[in-house]
Amino acid sequence: MRQMALWFKEGVRDVGLILVVVAGFLVFAALAIAMRPLLIVAAVVALVVSLLLYRFRPGFREWFESSGEQQISYNGLHLATDIAVHPNHSWARVSGKEAAVGVDDLVQSTLGPVEAVELPPIGSRVEQGDRLFRLRRGARCVEVRAPLSGTVVAANEALREHPGLVNDDPFERGWAVRIRADRLQKEAAPLLRGSQARSWFRQEIDRLLTTVLGHPTLQPALPDGGTFVDGLYREIDDETWKKLTETFF
């Protein structure tokens, strides 16, 4: 008898749960039907506002057009859209508490074909802004700064045998180290992302060309037919190189 009473009680409970779910669904459906005109009006307003922003706000138009792109380009140089950039031209691609780190396109185009990459030992501790790894070509080198504080947990060993990956694919295969970040939220503020990073990147390229050429405009091509940005490092004498290392890197 007790067992039958228990079954009856559980059956009533299950039926009650089913009724609650059905009632909730009916209420939701009724509200959706009643509010459909409001939803249509809201969608139209959002569309009109978006069109006006696209037409009259260049920043919004630029964000919209580049939102689906993996990289943006300016004067022949590129910047990945899924990274955070340090003002000294290193970048971080954050995944959880770790971040892959490398250098941006401006660094490799300025140094030229990288001949050696000096990576830190696994387990090294680094503070944001400290020297993290070094790129070399001949007597010239770039000391790359850490975009985040933390511990080096991995190094891209492929760069030891193929340092040119930094030139060929700086944002993917040319990554240098992975850091387990200590203060990610706090140190994210100085890093540049999105439209801020794109604007800064263009300004830095203009500043680079002004420093090297005396004006921010690229010539269309070199005598050998290559684009001027590909051979920009050839235009950098020792005095200009010293100025670049002091003010850019």
Short mmCIF file of C-alpha atoms in Angstrom, two decimals:
data_model
loop_
_atom_site.label_atom_id
_atom_site.label_comp_id
_atom_site.label_asym_id
_atom_site.label_seq_id
_atom_site.Cartn_x
_atom_site.Cartn_y
_atom_site.Cartn_z
CA MET A 1 0.00 0.00 0.00
CA ARG A 2 2.81 2.34 0.91
CA GLN A 3 4.50 1.55 -2.42
CA MET A 4 1.34 2.42 -4.36
CA ALA A 5 1.05 5.69 -2.48
CA LEU A 6 4.67 6.50 -3.33
CA TRP A 7 4.07 5.78 -7.03
CA PHE A 8 0.94 7.94 -6.95
CA LYS A 9 2.87 10.79 -5.31
CA GLU A 10 5.71 10.58 -7.85
CA GLY A 11 3.19 10.43 -10.71
CA VAL A 12 1.45 13.59 -9.47
CA ARG A 13 4.81 15.32 -9.18
CA ASP A 14 5.82 14.34 -12.72
CA VAL A 15 2.49 15.47 -14.14
CA GLY A 16 2.86 18.76 -12.28
CA LEU A 17 6.33 19.31 -13.76
CA ILE A 18 5.02 18.58 -17.25
CA LEU A 19 2.15 21.04 -16.77
CA VAL A 20 4.55 23.74 -15.54
CA VAL A 21 6.79 23.26 -18.59
CA VAL A 22 3.83 23.35 -20.99
CA ALA A 23 2.38 26.43 -19.29
CA GLY A 24 5.75 28.18 -19.45
CA PHE A 25 6.09 27.40 -23.13
CA LEU A 26 2.58 28.74 -23.84
CA VAL A 27 3.30 31.96 -21.92
CA PHE A 28 6.57 32.43 -23.80
CA ALA A 29 4.85 31.84 -27.14
CA ALA A 30 2.08 34.32 -26.27
CA LEU A 31 4.60 36.97 -25.27
CA ALA A 32 6.60 36.40 -28.46
CA ILE A 33 3.46 36.84 -30.58
CA ALA A 34 2.36 39.92 -28.65
CA MET A 35 5.78 41.55 -28.83
CA ARG A 36 6.50 40.66 -32.45
CA PRO A 37 5.63 44.19 -33.69
CA LEU A 38 8.02 45.65 -31.10
CA LEU A 39 10.76 43.26 -32.18
CA ILE A 40 10.25 44.23 -35.82
CA VAL A 41 10.41 47.95 -34.93
CA ALA A 42 13.57 47.37 -32.86
CA ALA A 43 15.20 45.47 -35.76
CA VAL A 44 14.35 48.28 -38.21
CA VAL A 45 15.73 50.94 -35.84
CA ALA A 46 18.93 48.92 -35.34
CA LEU A 47 19.34 48.57 -39.10
CA VAL A 48 18.82 52.29 -39.71
CA VAL A 49 21.28 53.24 -36.94
CA SER A 50 23.86 50.81 -38.33
CA LEU A 51 23.50 52.22 -41.83
CA LEU A 52 23.90 55.78 -40.53
CA LEU A 53 26.99 54.81 -38.53
CA TYR A 54 28.45 53.02 -41.55
CA ARG A 55 27.82 56.08 -43.74
CA PHE A 56 29.00 58.84 -41.42
CA ARG A 57 31.42 57.23 -38.93
CA PRO A 58 34.65 56.04 -40.58
CA GLY A 59 35.70 54.22 -37.42
CA PHE A 60 32.53 52.12 -37.38
CA ARG A 61 32.84 51.45 -41.12
CA GLU A 62 36.45 50.34 -40.68
CA TRP A 63 35.52 48.04 -37.78
CA PHE A 64 32.61 46.54 -39.72
CA GLU A 65 34.64 45.90 -42.87
CA SER A 66 37.55 44.33 -40.99
CA SER A 67 35.55 42.42 -38.36
CA GLY A 68 35.72 39.18 -40.34
CA GLU A 69 39.34 39.55 -41.46
CA GLN A 70 42.21 37.65 -39.84
CA GLN A 71 44.67 40.43 -40.73
CA ILE A 72 44.53 44.06 -41.81
CA SER A 73 47.06 45.65 -44.17
CA TYR A 74 48.59 49.11 -44.40
CA ASN A 75 51.39 50.15 -46.76
CA GLY A 76 52.27 46.52 -47.35
CA LEU A 77 52.53 45.55 -43.67
CA HIS A 78 50.04 43.40 -41.80
CA LEU A 79 48.53 43.13 -38.34
CA ALA A 80 46.57 40.15 -37.02
CA THR A 81 43.14 41.04 -35.61
CA ASP A 82 43.06 38.43 -32.83
CA ILE A 83 46.06 39.64 -30.82
CA ALA A 84 46.88 42.26 -28.22
CA VAL A 85 49.89 44.43 -29.07
CA HIS A 86 52.48 45.92 -26.74
CA PRO A 87 53.68 49.45 -27.63
CA ASN A 88 57.17 48.00 -28.18
CA HIS A 89 55.82 45.85 -31.05
CA SER A 90 55.54 42.49 -29.37
CA TRP A 91 52.15 40.79 -29.36
CA ALA A 92 50.23 38.33 -27.20
CA ARG A 93 47.51 35.88 -28.26
CA VAL A 94 45.81 34.95 -25.00
CA SER A 95 44.26 31.53 -24.41
CA GLY A 96 43.12 30.96 -20.84
CA LYS A 97 45.99 31.90 -18.53
CA GLU A 98 48.64 31.44 -21.21
CA ALA A 99 49.66 33.61 -24.14
CA ALA A 100 51.67 32.97 -27.29
CA VAL A 101 54.12 35.84 -27.90
CA GLY A 102 55.82 37.11 -31.03
CA VAL A 103 56.75 40.29 -32.90
CA ASP A 104 54.68 42.29 -35.33
CA ASP A 105 55.27 42.84 -39.04
CA LEU A 106 56.99 46.19 -38.51
CA VAL A 107 59.84 44.59 -36.56
CA GLN A 108 60.66 41.89 -39.11
CA SER A 109 60.40 44.28 -42.08
CA THR A 110 62.75 46.73 -40.38
CA LEU A 111 65.36 44.16 -39.36
CA GLY A 112 65.16 42.26 -42.64
CA PRO A 113 65.70 38.49 -43.08
CA VAL A 114 66.12 37.14 -39.56
CA GLU A 115 69.23 34.97 -39.26
CA ALA A 116 68.95 33.87 -35.63
CA VAL A 117 66.40 33.86 -32.82
CA GLU A 118 67.69 33.68 -29.24
CA LEU A 119 64.95 32.21 -27.04
CA PRO A 120 64.82 32.22 -23.22
CA PRO A 121 65.03 28.98 -21.21
CA ILE A 122 61.80 27.24 -20.21
CA GLY A 123 60.88 28.31 -16.68
CA SER A 124 62.33 31.80 -17.03
CA ARG A 125 60.45 34.50 -15.11
CA VAL A 126 59.80 37.78 -16.91
CA GLU A 127 58.07 41.08 -16.07
CA GLN A 128 55.99 43.07 -18.52
CA GLY A 129 58.33 45.27 -20.57
CA ASP A 130 61.45 43.19 -19.82
CA ARG A 131 63.63 41.81 -22.62
CA LEU A 132 62.18 38.42 -23.55
CA PHE A 133 63.96 37.17 -26.68
CA ARG A 134 66.30 38.50 -29.37
CA LEU A 135 66.24 38.60 -33.17
CA ARG A 136 69.50 38.92 -35.11
CA ARG A 137 70.60 39.74 -38.63
CA GLY A 138 74.31 40.30 -38.99
CA ALA A 139 75.45 42.86 -36.44
CA ARG A 140 71.93 44.14 -35.88
CA CYS A 141 69.52 42.77 -33.32
CA VAL A 142 66.13 43.58 -31.82
CA GLU A 143 65.46 42.99 -28.13
CA VAL A 144 61.80 41.96 -27.98
CA ARG A 145 59.94 43.03 -24.85
CA ALA A 146 57.50 40.87 -22.90
CA PRO A 147 53.90 42.02 -23.38
CA LEU A 148 52.90 40.28 -20.12
CA SER A 149 54.50 39.18 -16.88
CA GLY A 150 54.78 35.48 -16.20
CA THR A 151 56.74 32.31 -16.69
CA VAL A 152 57.99 30.97 -20.01
CA VAL A 153 56.34 27.56 -20.44
CA ALA A 154 57.21 26.83 -24.09
CA ALA A 155 59.52 28.01 -26.86
CA ASN A 156 59.15 27.64 -30.61
CA GLU A 157 62.12 25.39 -31.31
CA ALA A 158 61.41 25.59 -35.06
CA LEU A 159 62.81 29.14 -35.01
CA ARG A 160 66.27 27.87 -34.15
CA GLU A 161 66.55 26.06 -37.47
CA HIS A 162 64.17 28.27 -39.45
CA PRO A 163 64.42 31.83 -38.08
CA GLY A 164 62.91 33.12 -41.33
CA LEU A 165 59.50 32.03 -40.05
CA VAL A 166 59.44 35.35 -38.22
CA ASN A 167 59.54 37.08 -41.61
CA ASP A 168 57.25 34.68 -43.45
CA ASP A 169 54.52 34.21 -40.85
CA PRO A 170 55.06 36.45 -37.79
CA PHE A 171 51.58 35.91 -36.31
CA GLU A 172 51.30 32.14 -36.63
CA ARG A 173 54.29 29.85 -37.25
CA GLY A 174 56.68 32.65 -36.25
CA TRP A 175 55.53 32.82 -32.62
CA ALA A 176 58.47 32.75 -30.20
CA VAL A 177 57.40 31.70 -26.69
CA ARG A 178 54.37 30.91 -24.58
CA ILE A 179 53.98 32.63 -21.22
CA ARG A 180 51.81 31.62 -18.28
CA ALA A 181 50.61 35.06 -17.27
CA ASP A 182 50.57 36.13 -13.61
CA ARG A 183 48.54 39.34 -13.74
CA LEU A 184 46.58 39.06 -16.96
CA GLN A 185 43.63 41.31 -16.08
CA LYS A 186 45.79 44.03 -14.56
CA GLU A 187 48.38 44.07 -17.36
CA ALA A 188 45.90 43.91 -20.23
CA ALA A 189 45.21 47.65 -19.96
CA PRO A 190 48.40 48.89 -21.70
CA LEU A 191 47.96 46.41 -24.56
CA LEU A 192 46.27 47.53 -27.76
CA ARG A 193 43.36 45.72 -29.40
CA GLY A 194 40.77 46.19 -32.12
CA SER A 195 40.38 49.65 -33.64
CA GLN A 196 42.89 51.09 -31.16
CA ALA A 197 45.54 48.63 -32.35
CA ARG A 198 44.76 49.32 -36.02
CA SER A 199 45.03 53.09 -35.56
CA TRP A 200 48.28 52.76 -33.61
CA PHE A 201 49.71 50.35 -36.22
CA ARG A 202 49.12 52.84 -39.04
CA GLN A 203 50.65 55.66 -37.02
CA GLU A 204 53.70 53.54 -36.24
CA ILE A 205 54.21 52.67 -39.92
CA ASP A 206 53.94 56.35 -40.88
CA ARG A 207 56.42 57.21 -38.11
CA LEU A 208 58.78 54.47 -39.31
CA LEU A 209 58.67 55.67 -42.91
CA THR A 210 59.20 59.25 -41.80
CA THR A 211 62.22 58.18 -39.75
CA VAL A 212 63.72 56.12 -42.57
CA LEU A 213 62.69 58.08 -45.66
CA GLY A 214 61.99 61.53 -44.29
CA HIS A 215 58.30 61.27 -45.28
CA PRO A 216 55.47 58.79 -44.58
CA THR A 217 54.81 57.80 -48.22
CA LEU A 218 56.10 54.63 -49.82
CA GLN A 219 57.58 54.66 -53.28
CA PRO A 220 55.68 52.20 -55.50
CA ALA A 221 58.55 49.77 -56.10
CA LEU A 222 62.26 49.14 -55.93
CA PRO A 223 64.41 49.02 -59.08
CA ASP A 224 64.45 45.21 -58.90
CA GLY A 225 60.67 45.15 -59.07
CA GLY A 226 59.99 44.28 -55.44
CA THR A 227 57.67 46.37 -53.32
CA PHE A 228 59.44 49.04 -51.37
CA VAL A 229 58.33 47.75 -47.99
CA ASP A 230 59.97 44.39 -48.70
CA GLY A 231 63.32 46.11 -49.08
CA LEU A 232 62.84 48.81 -46.47
CA TYR A 233 65.60 47.39 -44.26
CA ARG A 234 68.10 48.11 -47.06
CA GLU A 235 67.38 51.82 -46.69
CA ILE A 236 68.29 51.85 -42.99
CA ASP A 237 71.85 52.97 -42.29
CA ASP A 238 73.58 52.54 -38.94
CA GLU A 239 72.56 55.96 -37.63
CA THR A 240 68.92 55.40 -38.53
CA TRP A 241 69.03 51.90 -37.07
CA LYS A 242 70.27 53.28 -33.77
CA LYS A 243 67.41 55.78 -33.77
CA LEU A 244 64.88 53.03 -34.50
CA THR A 245 66.10 50.78 -31.69
CA GLU A 246 65.93 53.69 -29.25
CA THR A 247 62.45 54.91 -30.21
CA PHE A 248 60.53 51.86 -31.53
CA PHE A 249 61.79 48.71 -29.81
#
